[in-house]
Amino acid sequence: ISSWAFIGRLEGIDFDGLDEMMIMLEDVRRNVTFKDKLKGKLLSRKSPKTILKTLNPKGVKEDDPAVILFTSGTENMPKGVPLTHHNILSNMRPVFQDIPIYTDDILFGILPPFHSFGFTVATLLAPLAGARVAYFPNPTEGKKMAERCKKWGITITCGAPTFLKGMMKGGTKEMFSTVRLNVTGAEKAPQELFDLVQALTPGEIIEGYGITECSPVISMNRPGKFHKGVGQAMSNVDLLIVHPDTFELLPPNTQGLILAKGPNVFKGYINPGIEPPFVTINGDKWYKTGD
């Protein structure tokens, strides 16, 4: 992966006055020896309990920060979002319950790991399920991505609608013959993408909705079921639709501000002086999505 990685869990980090430490993944690779690889291979045959005990000598807890991602900054300065191990894993579990992922699946990872969609869905989802991931560095090269789909026997594509549409337009039906699922989000999927997927692949589109602060998936359509909009909320996520100014609960079929609550929701930004994006309703704390 040729990309910048932010290492969120480092010795001595002060999360109040955050020390930003950036390293290249290529630099990490150079330090991995044959002995390290051999030890990793042997360790992979051990029980999960033994693996966790070996790799966690300092006792990392589920509520410790696992990663710090930054918002795009389209509305203001980028905000630092610390996500805990519990945030991330609690968001992945219901995905596994609703989307069938098999050990012989090959997911196409085309999104950068500094993006919440790329970090969780395109990077962690398949390895956590015991499946494989094939990475491609440039999601704008549609024709080359289509060629790699055929070469690597991709079964699950994963990317923003614009990138998936470019890939479909750059390929032929033969190139996508192994694709059974197309996971998309980050922007509204146009009808053109649905038409391309129907014409070129034997699979379907799973469109969802997420936010970095929610680790990120909030809702999604389910495979083999009726699709509408960005689907239903995840099984462990609660949603409210309220008036954007008064936070008064609105009746069904009424447009309003989306509030979210669940174990996947972060606890607050690392940036000093930023107003917490939460509101309390009937004694419960809800995250204001801004959507």
Coordinates of C-alpha atoms in Angstrom, one line a residue, residues 124-291:
L124 CA -10.3 -4.5 8.0
L125 CA -13.6 -6.2 6.9
A126 CA -12.1 -9.0 4.8
P127 CA -9.2 -10.0 7.1
L128 CA -11.5 -10.0 10.2
A129 CA -13.8 -12.4 8.2
G130 CA -10.8 -14.6 7.1
A131 CA -11.1 -13.5 3.5
R132 CA -8.5 -12.0 1.2
V133 CA -8.0 -8.4 -0.1
A134 CA -6.4 -7.3 -3.4
Y135 CA -5.3 -3.7 -3.3
F136 CA -5.1 -1.3 -6.2
P137 CA -3.4 2.2 -5.6
N138 CA -5.4 4.5 -7.9
P139 CA -9.2 4.3 -7.9
T140 CA -9.5 6.7 -10.8
E141 CA -7.9 4.2 -13.3
G142 CA -11.2 2.4 -14.2
K143 CA -9.9 0.3 -17.1
K144 CA -6.9 -1.0 -15.1
M145 CA -9.2 -1.8 -12.2
A146 CA -11.5 -3.7 -14.5
E147 CA -8.6 -5.7 -15.8
R148 CA -7.5 -6.6 -12.2
C149 CA -11.0 -7.7 -11.4
K150 CA -10.6 -10.4 -14.0
K151 CA -7.0 -11.2 -13.2
W152 CA -7.5 -11.6 -9.4
G153 CA -11.0 -13.1 -9.5
I154 CA -12.5 -10.3 -7.4
T155 CA -15.8 -11.3 -5.7
I156 CA -16.5 -8.1 -3.7
T157 CA -15.9 -4.6 -5.0
C158 CA -15.8 -1.8 -2.5
G159 CA -15.7 1.9 -3.2
A160 CA -17.4 5.3 -3.8
P161 CA -20.0 5.3 -6.6
T162 CA -17.8 7.5 -8.8
F163 CA -14.9 5.0 -8.7
L164 CA -17.1 1.9 -9.2
K165 CA -18.9 3.6 -12.1
G166 CA -15.5 4.4 -13.7
M167 CA -14.4 0.8 -13.3
M168 CA -17.6 -0.6 -14.8
K169 CA -17.4 1.7 -17.8
G170 CA -13.7 0.6 -18.3
G171 CA -14.5 -3.1 -18.5
T172 CA -16.6 -5.8 -20.1
K173 CA -19.0 -8.4 -18.7
E174 CA -16.3 -11.0 -18.8
M175 CA -14.1 -9.0 -16.5
F176 CA -16.7 -8.9 -13.8
S177 CA -18.0 -12.5 -14.0
T178 CA -16.8 -13.4 -10.5
V179 CA -18.2 -10.3 -8.8
R180 CA -21.2 -11.1 -6.5
L181 CA -21.3 -7.9 -4.3
N182 CA -20.6 -4.3 -4.9
V183 CA -20.4 -2.3 -1.6
T184 CA -20.7 1.5 -2.0
G185 CA -21.1 4.6 0.0
A186 CA -19.6 8.1 0.7
E187 CA -21.8 9.7 -1.9
K188 CA -25.3 8.9 -3.4
A189 CA -25.2 6.1 -5.9
P190 CA -26.7 7.2 -9.3
Q191 CA -29.1 5.0 -11.2
E192 CA -26.4 4.7 -13.9
L193 CA -24.3 2.6 -11.5
F194 CA -27.2 0.3 -10.7
D195 CA -27.8 -0.2 -14.4
L196 CA -24.1 -0.9 -15.1
V197 CA -23.9 -3.4 -12.3
Q198 CA -27.0 -5.2 -13.5
A199 CA -25.8 -5.3 -17.0
L200 CA -22.1 -6.3 -16.3
T201 CA -22.0 -8.4 -13.1
P202 CA -24.0 -11.3 -11.6
G203 CA -23.9 -9.5 -8.3
E204 CA -25.9 -6.6 -6.7
I205 CA -25.1 -3.3 -5.1
I206 CA -25.1 -2.8 -1.3
E207 CA -25.4 0.9 -0.7
G208 CA -24.9 2.3 2.8
Y209 CA -24.5 5.5 4.8
G210 CA -21.8 6.3 7.3
I211 CA -19.7 9.0 9.0
T212 CA -16.2 8.9 10.3
E213 CA -17.4 9.7 13.8
C214 CA -19.5 6.5 13.7
S215 CA -16.7 4.1 12.7
P216 CA -18.3 4.6 10.0
V217 CA -21.4 2.5 9.0
I218 CA -24.8 3.8 10.2
S219 CA -27.1 2.1 7.8
M220 CA -27.1 -0.1 4.7
N221 CA -29.3 -2.1 2.4
R222 CA -29.1 -5.9 2.9
P223 CA -28.2 -8.4 0.1
G224 CA -31.2 -10.2 -1.4
K225 CA -33.7 -7.9 0.2
F226 CA -35.7 -4.9 -1.0
H227 CA -33.4 -1.8 -1.5
K228 CA -34.5 1.7 -0.7
G229 CA -32.2 4.7 -0.2
V230 CA -29.3 3.9 2.1
G231 CA -31.2 1.1 3.8
Q232 CA -32.0 0.4 7.4
A233 CA -29.9 1.2 10.5
M234 CA -27.4 -1.3 11.7
S235 CA -28.7 -3.7 14.3
N236 CA -26.9 -2.0 17.2
V237 CA -27.4 1.6 16.0
D238 CA -30.4 3.7 17.0
L239 CA -31.5 6.7 14.9
L240 CA -33.8 9.7 15.5
I241 CA -35.1 12.2 13.0
V242 CA -35.5 15.6 14.7
H243 CA -36.0 19.3 13.9
P244 CA -32.5 20.7 13.1
D245 CA -33.0 23.7 15.4
T246 CA -35.2 22.6 18.3
F247 CA -34.3 18.9 18.2
E248 CA -38.0 18.1 18.5
L249 CA -38.9 14.5 17.4
L250 CA -40.5 14.5 14.0
P251 CA -43.1 12.0 12.7
P252 CA -42.4 9.4 10.1
N253 CA -41.9 10.5 6.4
T254 CA -40.7 13.9 7.6
Q255 CA -37.3 15.3 6.6
G256 CA -35.1 16.3 9.5
L257 CA -31.7 16.1 11.2
I258 CA -30.4 12.6 11.7
L259 CA -29.2 11.7 15.2
A260 CA -27.3 8.4 15.9
K261 CA -26.6 6.4 19.1
G262 CA -24.6 3.2 19.5
P263 CA -21.3 1.5 20.5
N264 CA -19.8 2.6 17.2
V265 CA -20.1 6.4 18.0
F266 CA -16.9 8.1 19.1
K267 CA -16.6 10.1 22.4
G268 CA -15.3 13.4 21.1
Y269 CA -12.8 15.2 18.9
I270 CA -9.1 15.7 19.8
N271 CA -9.2 19.4 18.6
P272 CA -9.3 21.8 21.5
G273 CA -12.2 24.3 21.6
I274 CA -14.5 22.4 19.3
E275 CA -18.1 22.2 20.6
P276 CA -19.1 18.6 21.3
P277 CA -21.4 17.3 18.5
F278 CA -23.8 15.7 20.9
V279 CA -27.3 16.5 22.2
T280 CA -29.2 14.9 25.1
I281 CA -32.8 13.8 24.5
N282 CA -34.8 12.0 27.1
G283 CA -31.7 11.3 29.1
D284 CA -29.7 9.7 26.2
K285 CA -26.8 11.3 24.4
W286 CA -27.1 11.4 20.6
Y287 CA -24.5 12.3 17.9
K288 CA -25.6 15.1 15.6
T289 CA -24.7 13.8 12.1
G290 CA -25.2 17.2 10.4
D291 CA -27.2 15.3 7.7

